[in-house]
Amino acid sequence: MPGQQFAYLPLLRTYKGRARLGGGGGNTSPQTIANRNVHRQAHSATLDAAVQAFSADWRQRKARRQADDPTLPEVPAGVPILLEVDPSLDLDALRHFFAFEIVAEQEDGFVIVASEDLDMATFREKVRGFAVRIQGSATIAEVHRLHTNDADRLARILSEHLLQLWGQIGDDDLYMVDIGIACTGTLTIPTPPKRGKRTKDAEWAEKEFTWSERRAAAYSEWEHLQTERETALGRFVTFYQGEILHLVDGVDFVAGVLPDSFTARVRISGKGLKDIVLNYPYVFEVVEPEDIALPQNAGRAAAQPQLAVAPVAPGADAPTVCVIDSGIQEQHVLLQPAVDQATSRCFLPDTTSTDVGDAVVGGGHGTRVAGAVLYGEEVAKAGAPQLPYWIQNARVLDANNCLPETIFPAEAMRTIVEHYHFGSRATRIFNHSINAYGGCRLRYMSSWAAEIDALADAHDVLIIQSAGNILPTGPVPYPGVRDHLAAGRAYPDYLAERAARVANPGQSLQALTVGSVAYDVFEQGGWRSFAAAPDWPSAFSRSGPGIWDVIKPEVVEYGGDYIRTGNQPPDVQGGGGIPAACPELVRSSLATPGPAVDRDATGTSFAAPKVARIAAALQRVLPDETTLLYRALIVQSAQWPEWAEDVLSQIRIPPAGQTKPQRQQLLGQALNITRSIGFGIPDLARATTNTDHRTTYITQSETPIHAYECHIYQVPIPAELRRPADDFDIRIDVTMSYVAQPRRTRRNLRRYLSTWVDWTSSNLGEGLNTFHDRAIKGEEVEAEDLPGSTLPWTLQVSDTAGSVRGTRRNSGTVQKDWAIVKSNTLPEHFCIAVRGHQGWSNDPDTTARYAMAVTFEIVGQEISIHDPLRTAVLELQTQVETELEVEAEAEIEVEGGA
């Protein structure tokens, strides 16, 4: 029964407890140790002098500003301060000990804080106390420096472009910028009370009530503070006759709002911009809007015969994909039955909401994307195929395929996603093939990407995001492919350059970012494709890692390839110069007459909808499951192509005579492969079905997990699959997908999320009890063996281990690893521990939510494994359910006796 399909098996959680977590923060820096043990008096004196100079300068600045123009808008009492601290310092200590508000965390220990007290009296008291070892002053050793120069702070809040322009900004020149404002204040969630053994019920209830009231007051104060700072920013902008572009009729804005900050797109004079940046203490980022880069269609459309096809509409309950793009040619013969025209809407300003057509010259953009969702690799040209999904049309790009600067991307994302998610079809899958020109900025998560993260946390939605394209010839300062080649950077090496990094908002942790691979090698009329073999990275496909070294793109699909001549430097062309190098796509004829279908465009824009197609198929198969599971199963189904697996094989099992330089070269290749194709090419069949030789286990619904909590999942391996005489290769894939609340002002993966999560597995030869003791605190059971040897995971949790060095599996919110082991080395129980860690939130009720998939596959298909695995897990499920029933009955008896 090789073609038979089987249902997913349940991934059973068998234990839950407090996680046994290693470590406890970073290592104390040598400077902190020297400040504490050697230079105590000198460090105290240096900081004290810096505080005095800083306070005096700001006092003069405020007085001068008021004297120059008494009508200027009032500046809040706070002053912005750039501190350099020990990178291992818990930043909450700055609030707790010195009454500083954390405005933004920077890299390598830099942090911007604000103090309402111009003299910083509390801080100075601790500084002076540190010199004579007064209790409570020890944290001063971890505050290495107070920067008094404005230039140092400006370098950390302005974009590179604005920083270069800063000295030439004219007072009367108009600027459009996105301004990020922090609004956390100095309040925090109080530590929850702990109940003592002798605490009476009434006393405990009073403690819980008091704590709950204080927590509610903190949240209320944060909301009030945000409103207050929005109003203050509005006063500044109004005074300088500027405008907050995404405010409508003076209504308070909500776009871009995150738990710790808000972002506004502002048009303002240079004088007003300088006043805000220099004097408003809670600014953490000022950047210019980014231009949008979309595929160039250089080839001419070839004439094709009229299609004899009459597609049939999807079923009423078919999944829906919302295409956020340039509009769609809704009456197109290949698309019309699937377009949910009643919900189509144009979100462009100064344009009617019904103007939803795809007017992009050269065959359209959104029309091609919609076609790729519906048809995948091969567009139907005859017959009456039933279309599998509904398409919703959200137009945000104009006829030039551009996103107008007057649209604030974060606001647009929230408006569109919530409009369709809360609409009649409760849409959960969105395709967003729109990116900025250049590689994403790494200082903070952008407001655009952070909004995607916030939407995924607030709603059960999955946004499929293109990785972005490198243009054939890029506008300054964004080098194109031809520019890279002219500078001596060959393909595919230039894909590892910083300039080739994934484009905003592809760095979003929650978006499933999609890059592109080429079909094959093609030559025609003096032109040839870039790829040297099938499934190589497309010449235009932007690479990772994303922000905080997260693996991006996670997956790749077929988006075609650029072509080049043999000149030096070569000519480079996108579009349909060699049609076979391009994907087959549905084509719009609204602006440019031509065939209904053609191979005349390339780009990650057209790779992304092929992944959205898989997501929609998963929604059809698992309609009641969370999109976190859809994301996990898509990534779980992805595999490296054959040429990339060959590199891994030579690392895992070095051939005879392999030298150290050769191994280092292979390790470098493996890292670049991860950067360009992530976890590989997903597969619809692998994502949606099991077979005799491949079995996937999944969690059901999304599972909440608190910080410091551990969940153990157990996969029983029957004895017939572990026979000593057998020596079959078994591939094990594990993927976890999780979501938590983001905080944009934190420049650190662990502090960006309210709770962060990772997973670890049992070892070869490690028993269930031994793994339980290794993963969970306080409930030690008798260990029956030694820990065993680590599975040969490809990535692992350390960037110095695994077959791929320089990256880690636990750096993002979708975490995958895979290993190949011999069947006779498998343990009796393969176990996974999912562990919650504290992020920025200290609210004990805060949770992350996750879904997980585990796959076993017999590589050579020598024996069937599905039925034995199914029998074993169903027996375990019965055992677990019986134990839960016994525990429930025991609790009822105890309560009855009481």
mmCIF file of C-alpha atoms in Angstrom, residues 459-716:
data_model
loop_
_atom_site.group_PDB
_atom_site.id
_atom_site.type_symbol
_atom_site.label_atom_id
_atom_site.label_comp_id
_atom_site.label_asym_id
_atom_site.label_seq_id
_atom_site.Cartn_x
_atom_site.Cartn_y
_atom_site.Cartn_z
ATOM 1 C CA HIS A 459 -5.255 36.532 16.252
ATOM 2 C CA ASP A 460 -4.994 33.046 14.807
ATOM 3 C CA VAL A 461 -3.510 34.183 11.480
ATOM 4 C CA LEU A 462 -0.577 33.125 9.299
ATOM 5 C CA ILE A 463 1.090 35.669 7.029
ATOM 6 C CA ILE A 464 3.109 34.207 4.159
ATOM 7 C CA GLN A 465 5.796 36.774 3.383
ATOM 8 C CA SER A 466 8.192 37.013 0.435
ATOM 9 C CA ALA A 467 11.894 37.350 1.283
ATOM 10 C CA GLY A 468 12.386 40.165 -1.210
ATOM 11 C CA ASN A 469 14.312 40.527 -4.454
ATOM 12 C CA ILE A 470 17.710 41.804 -5.487
ATOM 13 C CA LEU A 471 17.043 43.789 -8.665
ATOM 14 C CA PRO A 472 19.097 43.174 -11.818
ATOM 15 C CA THR A 473 20.633 46.634 -11.366
ATOM 16 C CA GLY A 474 19.890 48.278 -8.070
ATOM 17 C CA PRO A 475 19.298 51.951 -7.329
ATOM 18 C CA VAL A 476 21.854 53.507 -4.973
ATOM 19 C CA PRO A 477 22.413 52.470 -2.208
ATOM 20 C CA TYR A 478 20.975 49.019 -3.005
ATOM 21 C CA PRO A 479 23.363 47.007 -5.208
ATOM 22 C CA GLY A 480 21.728 44.828 -7.837
ATOM 23 C CA VAL A 481 22.963 41.507 -9.184
ATOM 24 C CA ARG A 482 24.953 43.190 -11.952
ATOM 25 C CA ASP A 483 26.557 45.524 -9.375
ATOM 26 C CA HIS A 484 27.647 42.547 -7.270
ATOM 27 C CA LEU A 485 29.169 40.812 -10.286
ATOM 28 C CA ALA A 486 30.952 43.974 -11.419
ATOM 29 C CA ALA A 487 32.461 44.282 -7.941
ATOM 30 C CA GLY A 488 33.872 40.752 -8.173
ATOM 31 C CA ARG A 489 31.263 39.070 -6.002
ATOM 32 C CA ALA A 490 30.256 35.921 -7.871
ATOM 33 C CA TYR A 491 26.972 34.019 -7.723
ATOM 34 C CA PRO A 492 25.986 32.513 -5.320
ATOM 35 C CA ASP A 493 28.578 34.044 -2.974
ATOM 36 C CA TYR A 494 27.015 37.526 -3.095
ATOM 37 C CA LEU A 495 23.849 36.091 -1.525
ATOM 38 C CA ALA A 496 25.773 35.942 1.767
ATOM 39 C CA GLU A 497 26.543 39.680 1.632
ATOM 40 C CA ARG A 498 24.871 42.036 4.086
ATOM 41 C CA ALA A 499 23.326 43.914 1.144
ATOM 42 C CA ALA A 500 21.498 40.705 0.146
ATOM 43 C CA ARG A 501 19.789 40.265 3.523
ATOM 44 C CA VAL A 502 16.025 39.600 3.604
ATOM 45 C CA ALA A 503 14.024 42.768 3.025
ATOM 46 C CA ASN A 504 11.594 44.384 5.457
ATOM 47 C CA PRO A 505 9.206 42.951 6.682
ATOM 48 C CA GLY A 506 10.681 39.519 5.934
ATOM 49 C CA GLN A 507 12.544 39.576 9.258
ATOM 50 C CA SER A 508 9.255 39.280 11.173
ATOM 51 C CA LEU A 509 9.528 36.355 13.591
ATOM 52 C CA GLN A 510 5.947 35.205 13.041
ATOM 53 C CA ALA A 511 5.715 35.598 9.270
ATOM 54 C CA LEU A 512 6.610 32.497 7.291
ATOM 55 C CA THR A 513 9.220 34.036 4.995
ATOM 56 C CA VAL A 514 9.698 32.478 1.568
ATOM 57 C CA GLY A 515 12.727 32.684 -0.698
ATOM 58 C CA SER A 516 13.133 31.334 -4.213
ATOM 59 C CA VAL A 517 14.995 28.546 -6.007
ATOM 60 C CA ALA A 518 15.570 28.034 -9.727
ATOM 61 C CA TYR A 519 14.112 25.235 -11.798
ATOM 62 C CA ASP A 520 17.240 24.128 -13.633
ATOM 63 C CA VAL A 521 20.085 25.251 -15.893
ATOM 64 C CA PHE A 522 18.988 26.973 -19.120
ATOM 65 C CA GLU A 523 20.800 28.519 -22.093
ATOM 66 C CA GLN A 524 19.331 30.334 -25.064
ATOM 67 C CA GLY A 525 20.658 32.827 -27.624
ATOM 68 C CA GLY A 526 23.731 33.967 -25.712
ATOM 69 C CA TRP A 527 21.916 34.075 -22.367
ATOM 70 C CA ARG A 528 22.037 31.519 -19.570
ATOM 71 C CA SER A 529 20.501 31.167 -16.141
ATOM 72 C CA PHE A 530 22.555 31.659 -12.989
ATOM 73 C CA ALA A 531 21.777 28.327 -11.297
ATOM 74 C CA ALA A 532 24.414 25.643 -11.793
ATOM 75 C CA ALA A 533 21.987 22.796 -11.071
ATOM 76 C CA PRO A 534 18.293 22.240 -10.284
ATOM 77 C CA ASP A 535 17.004 23.804 -7.049
ATOM 78 C CA TRP A 536 19.892 26.234 -6.585
ATOM 79 C CA PRO A 537 19.020 29.593 -4.992
ATOM 80 C CA SER A 538 17.571 32.084 -7.465
ATOM 81 C CA ALA A 539 19.995 34.858 -8.363
ATOM 82 C CA PHE A 540 17.563 37.461 -6.972
ATOM 83 C CA SER A 541 16.405 35.717 -3.783
ATOM 84 C CA ARG A 542 17.355 37.581 -0.613
ATOM 85 C CA SER A 543 19.027 35.581 2.127
ATOM 86 C CA GLY A 544 19.343 35.391 5.876
ATOM 87 C CA PRO A 545 19.945 35.521 8.610
ATOM 88 C CA GLY A 546 17.285 37.969 9.710
ATOM 89 C CA ILE A 547 17.446 40.112 12.821
ATOM 90 C CA TRP A 548 19.114 38.378 15.809
ATOM 91 C CA ASP A 549 20.533 35.680 13.528
ATOM 92 C CA VAL A 550 17.120 34.074 13.050
ATOM 93 C CA ILE A 551 16.958 31.614 10.145
ATOM 94 C CA LYS A 552 15.296 33.497 7.286
ATOM 95 C CA PRO A 553 13.836 32.633 4.861
ATOM 96 C CA GLU A 554 12.467 29.527 6.536
ATOM 97 C CA VAL A 555 11.483 27.883 3.244
ATOM 98 C CA VAL A 556 11.904 28.379 -0.498
ATOM 99 C CA GLU A 557 9.729 27.670 -3.522
ATOM 100 C CA TYR A 558 10.149 27.934 -7.269
ATOM 101 C CA GLY A 559 10.220 31.583 -8.323
ATOM 102 C CA GLY A 560 12.465 31.243 -11.383
ATOM 103 C CA ASP A 561 15.908 32.691 -12.051
ATOM 104 C CA TYR A 562 17.601 35.683 -13.639
ATOM 105 C CA ILE A 563 19.579 35.227 -16.836
ATOM 106 C CA ARG A 564 22.967 36.658 -17.850
ATOM 107 C CA THR A 565 25.276 37.010 -20.798
ATOM 108 C CA GLY A 566 28.950 36.014 -20.958
ATOM 109 C CA ASN A 567 30.134 39.633 -21.045
ATOM 110 C CA GLN A 568 32.370 41.072 -18.357
ATOM 111 C CA PRO A 569 30.601 42.490 -16.525
ATOM 112 C CA PRO A 570 27.629 40.544 -17.823
ATOM 113 C CA ASP A 571 24.221 41.915 -18.718
ATOM 114 C CA VAL A 572 21.573 40.699 -16.286
ATOM 115 C CA GLN A 573 17.876 40.389 -17.008
ATOM 116 C CA GLY A 574 14.742 39.415 -15.129
ATOM 117 C CA GLY A 575 11.495 38.509 -16.808
ATOM 118 C CA GLY A 576 11.004 36.103 -19.658
ATOM 119 C CA GLY A 577 14.207 36.221 -21.723
ATOM 120 C CA ILE A 578 14.324 32.449 -21.293
ATOM 121 C CA PRO A 579 10.718 31.425 -20.583
ATOM 122 C CA ALA A 580 11.690 28.027 -19.153
ATOM 123 C CA ALA A 581 13.600 29.818 -16.364
ATOM 124 C CA CYS A 582 10.376 31.520 -15.213
ATOM 125 C CA PRO A 583 7.362 30.093 -13.377
ATOM 126 C CA GLU A 584 4.127 29.651 -15.260
ATOM 127 C CA LEU A 585 1.749 32.350 -14.013
ATOM 128 C CA VAL A 586 -1.696 33.769 -14.684
ATOM 129 C CA ARG A 587 -1.302 37.163 -16.317
ATOM 130 C CA SER A 588 -3.377 40.370 -16.110
ATOM 131 C CA SER A 589 -4.375 42.068 -19.361
ATOM 132 C CA LEU A 590 -5.918 45.202 -17.794
ATOM 133 C CA ALA A 591 -2.887 47.419 -18.481
ATOM 134 C CA THR A 592 -0.939 45.343 -21.005
ATOM 135 C CA PRO A 593 -2.772 43.106 -23.483
ATOM 136 C CA GLY A 594 -1.338 39.623 -23.796
ATOM 137 C CA PRO A 595 -1.937 35.953 -23.105
ATOM 138 C CA ALA A 596 -3.858 34.719 -20.093
ATOM 139 C CA VAL A 597 -0.887 32.582 -18.994
ATOM 140 C CA ASP A 598 2.811 33.106 -19.569
ATOM 141 C CA ARG A 599 6.340 32.536 -18.314
ATOM 142 C CA ASP A 600 7.547 36.137 -18.303
ATOM 143 C CA ALA A 601 8.196 37.088 -14.652
ATOM 144 C CA THR A 602 10.385 35.955 -11.772
ATOM 145 C CA GLY A 603 10.614 36.800 -8.083
ATOM 146 C CA THR A 604 10.086 35.695 -4.513
ATOM 147 C CA SER A 605 6.661 37.329 -4.924
ATOM 148 C CA PHE A 606 5.633 34.263 -6.898
ATOM 149 C CA ALA A 607 7.340 31.727 -4.640
ATOM 150 C CA ALA A 608 5.405 32.899 -1.555
ATOM 151 C CA PRO A 609 1.880 32.091 -2.865
ATOM 152 C CA LYS A 610 2.927 28.516 -3.564
ATOM 153 C CA VAL A 611 3.540 28.205 0.185
ATOM 154 C CA ALA A 612 0.233 29.946 0.904
ATOM 155 C CA ARG A 613 -1.297 27.214 -1.267
ATOM 156 C CA ILE A 614 0.124 24.548 1.078
ATOM 157 C CA ALA A 615 -1.154 26.479 4.107
ATOM 158 C CA ALA A 616 -4.640 26.529 2.599
ATOM 159 C CA ALA A 617 -4.429 22.782 1.934
ATOM 160 C CA LEU A 618 -3.583 22.267 5.597
ATOM 161 C CA GLN A 619 -6.586 24.349 6.607
ATOM 162 C CA ARG A 620 -8.719 22.057 4.455
ATOM 163 C CA VAL A 621 -7.285 18.939 6.149
ATOM 164 C CA LEU A 622 -7.131 20.413 9.668
ATOM 165 C CA PRO A 623 -9.844 23.102 9.736
ATOM 166 C CA ASP A 624 -10.041 23.260 13.534
ATOM 167 C CA GLU A 625 -6.311 23.491 14.175
ATOM 168 C CA THR A 626 -4.284 26.629 14.789
ATOM 169 C CA THR A 627 -2.225 28.357 12.111
ATOM 170 C CA LEU A 628 0.772 27.745 14.381
ATOM 171 C CA LEU A 629 0.411 24.088 13.427
ATOM 172 C CA TYR A 630 0.065 24.959 9.739
ATOM 173 C CA ARG A 631 3.351 26.845 9.943
ATOM 174 C CA ALA A 632 4.996 23.964 11.788
ATOM 175 C CA LEU A 633 3.822 21.385 9.240
ATOM 176 C CA ILE A 634 4.951 23.477 6.258
ATOM 177 C CA VAL A 635 8.427 23.821 7.740
ATOM 178 C CA GLN A 636 8.351 20.168 8.824
ATOM 179 C CA SER A 637 7.676 19.112 5.233
ATOM 180 C CA ALA A 638 10.605 21.124 3.885
ATOM 181 C CA GLN A 639 13.804 19.345 2.926
ATOM 182 C CA TRP A 640 17.084 20.429 1.419
ATOM 183 C CA PRO A 641 17.486 19.567 -2.266
ATOM 184 C CA GLU A 642 19.838 16.793 -3.274
ATOM 185 C CA TRP A 643 22.864 19.025 -3.946
ATOM 186 C CA ALA A 644 22.589 20.563 -0.472
ATOM 187 C CA GLU A 645 22.084 17.202 1.251
ATOM 188 C CA ASP A 646 25.281 16.024 -0.469
ATOM 189 C CA VAL A 647 27.171 18.766 1.383
ATOM 190 C CA LEU A 648 25.642 17.615 4.690
ATOM 191 C CA SER A 649 26.541 13.996 3.967
ATOM 192 C CA GLN A 650 30.209 14.879 3.543
ATOM 193 C CA ILE A 651 30.120 16.696 6.892
ATOM 194 C CA ARG A 652 28.298 13.912 8.744
ATOM 195 C CA ILE A 653 30.409 11.094 7.313
ATOM 196 C CA PRO A 654 33.686 12.567 6.038
ATOM 197 C CA PRO A 655 35.049 10.651 3.024
ATOM 198 C CA ALA A 656 38.489 9.122 3.312
ATOM 199 C CA GLY A 657 41.237 11.696 2.959
ATOM 200 C CA GLN A 658 39.102 14.742 3.735
ATOM 201 C CA THR A 659 41.442 17.515 4.924
ATOM 202 C CA LYS A 660 40.727 20.144 7.578
ATOM 203 C CA PRO A 661 40.555 22.976 4.994
ATOM 204 C CA GLN A 662 38.140 20.897 2.933
ATOM 205 C CA ARG A 663 35.936 20.338 5.988
ATOM 206 C CA GLN A 664 35.988 24.047 6.830
ATOM 207 C CA GLN A 665 34.938 24.800 3.273
ATOM 208 C CA LEU A 666 32.053 22.352 3.548
ATOM 209 C CA LEU A 667 30.950 23.905 6.853
ATOM 210 C CA GLY A 668 30.987 27.322 5.202
ATOM 211 C CA GLN A 669 28.883 25.988 2.334
ATOM 212 C CA ALA A 670 26.378 24.452 4.754
ATOM 213 C CA LEU A 671 25.993 27.774 6.576
ATOM 214 C CA ASN A 672 25.416 29.642 3.315
ATOM 215 C CA ILE A 673 22.878 27.017 2.254
ATOM 216 C CA THR A 674 20.948 27.633 5.481
ATOM 217 C CA ARG A 675 21.082 31.367 4.851
ATOM 218 C CA SER A 676 19.775 31.098 1.310
ATOM 219 C CA ILE A 677 17.187 28.283 1.473
ATOM 220 C CA GLY A 678 16.480 27.957 5.202
ATOM 221 C CA PHE A 679 14.955 24.554 5.958
ATOM 222 C CA GLY A 680 14.455 23.793 2.274
ATOM 223 C CA ILE A 681 11.611 23.259 -0.195
ATOM 224 C CA PRO A 682 8.231 22.352 1.376
ATOM 225 C CA ASP A 683 6.127 19.572 -0.069
ATOM 226 C CA LEU A 684 2.329 19.450 -0.148
ATOM 227 C CA ALA A 685 2.154 15.662 0.232
ATOM 228 C CA ARG A 686 4.645 15.565 3.105
ATOM 229 C CA ALA A 687 2.762 18.352 4.887
ATOM 230 C CA THR A 688 -0.711 16.866 4.556
ATOM 231 C CA THR A 689 -0.319 13.071 4.524
ATOM 232 C CA ASN A 690 1.446 10.137 6.115
ATOM 233 C CA THR A 691 2.519 6.953 4.340
ATOM 234 C CA ASP A 692 3.649 3.437 5.258
ATOM 235 C CA HIS A 693 7.186 4.752 5.489
ATOM 236 C CA ARG A 694 6.623 8.231 6.973
ATOM 237 C CA THR A 695 4.644 9.071 10.092
ATOM 238 C CA THR A 696 3.993 12.522 11.548
ATOM 239 C CA TYR A 697 2.789 13.215 15.086
ATOM 240 C CA ILE A 698 1.130 16.545 15.911
ATOM 241 C CA THR A 699 -0.076 18.388 18.980
ATOM 242 C CA GLN A 700 -3.727 19.355 19.026
ATOM 243 C CA SER A 701 -4.783 23.006 19.276
ATOM 244 C CA GLU A 702 -2.281 25.549 20.521
ATOM 245 C CA THR A 703 -0.676 24.793 23.874
ATOM 246 C CA PRO A 704 0.017 27.626 26.342
ATOM 247 C CA ILE A 705 3.244 27.517 28.336
ATOM 248 C CA HIS A 706 4.447 29.805 31.140
ATOM 249 C CA ALA A 707 7.983 30.917 31.809
ATOM 250 C CA TYR A 708 9.935 28.239 33.738
ATOM 251 C CA GLU A 709 7.397 25.572 32.740
ATOM 252 C CA CYS A 710 8.286 22.312 30.983
ATOM 253 C CA HIS A 711 6.121 19.949 28.925
ATOM 254 C CA ILE A 712 7.396 16.483 27.999
ATOM 255 C CA TYR A 713 6.084 14.713 24.910
ATOM 256 C CA GLN A 714 6.613 11.002 24.445
ATOM 257 C CA VAL A 715 6.795 8.893 21.274
ATOM 258 C CA PRO A 716 6.948 5.151 22.031
#
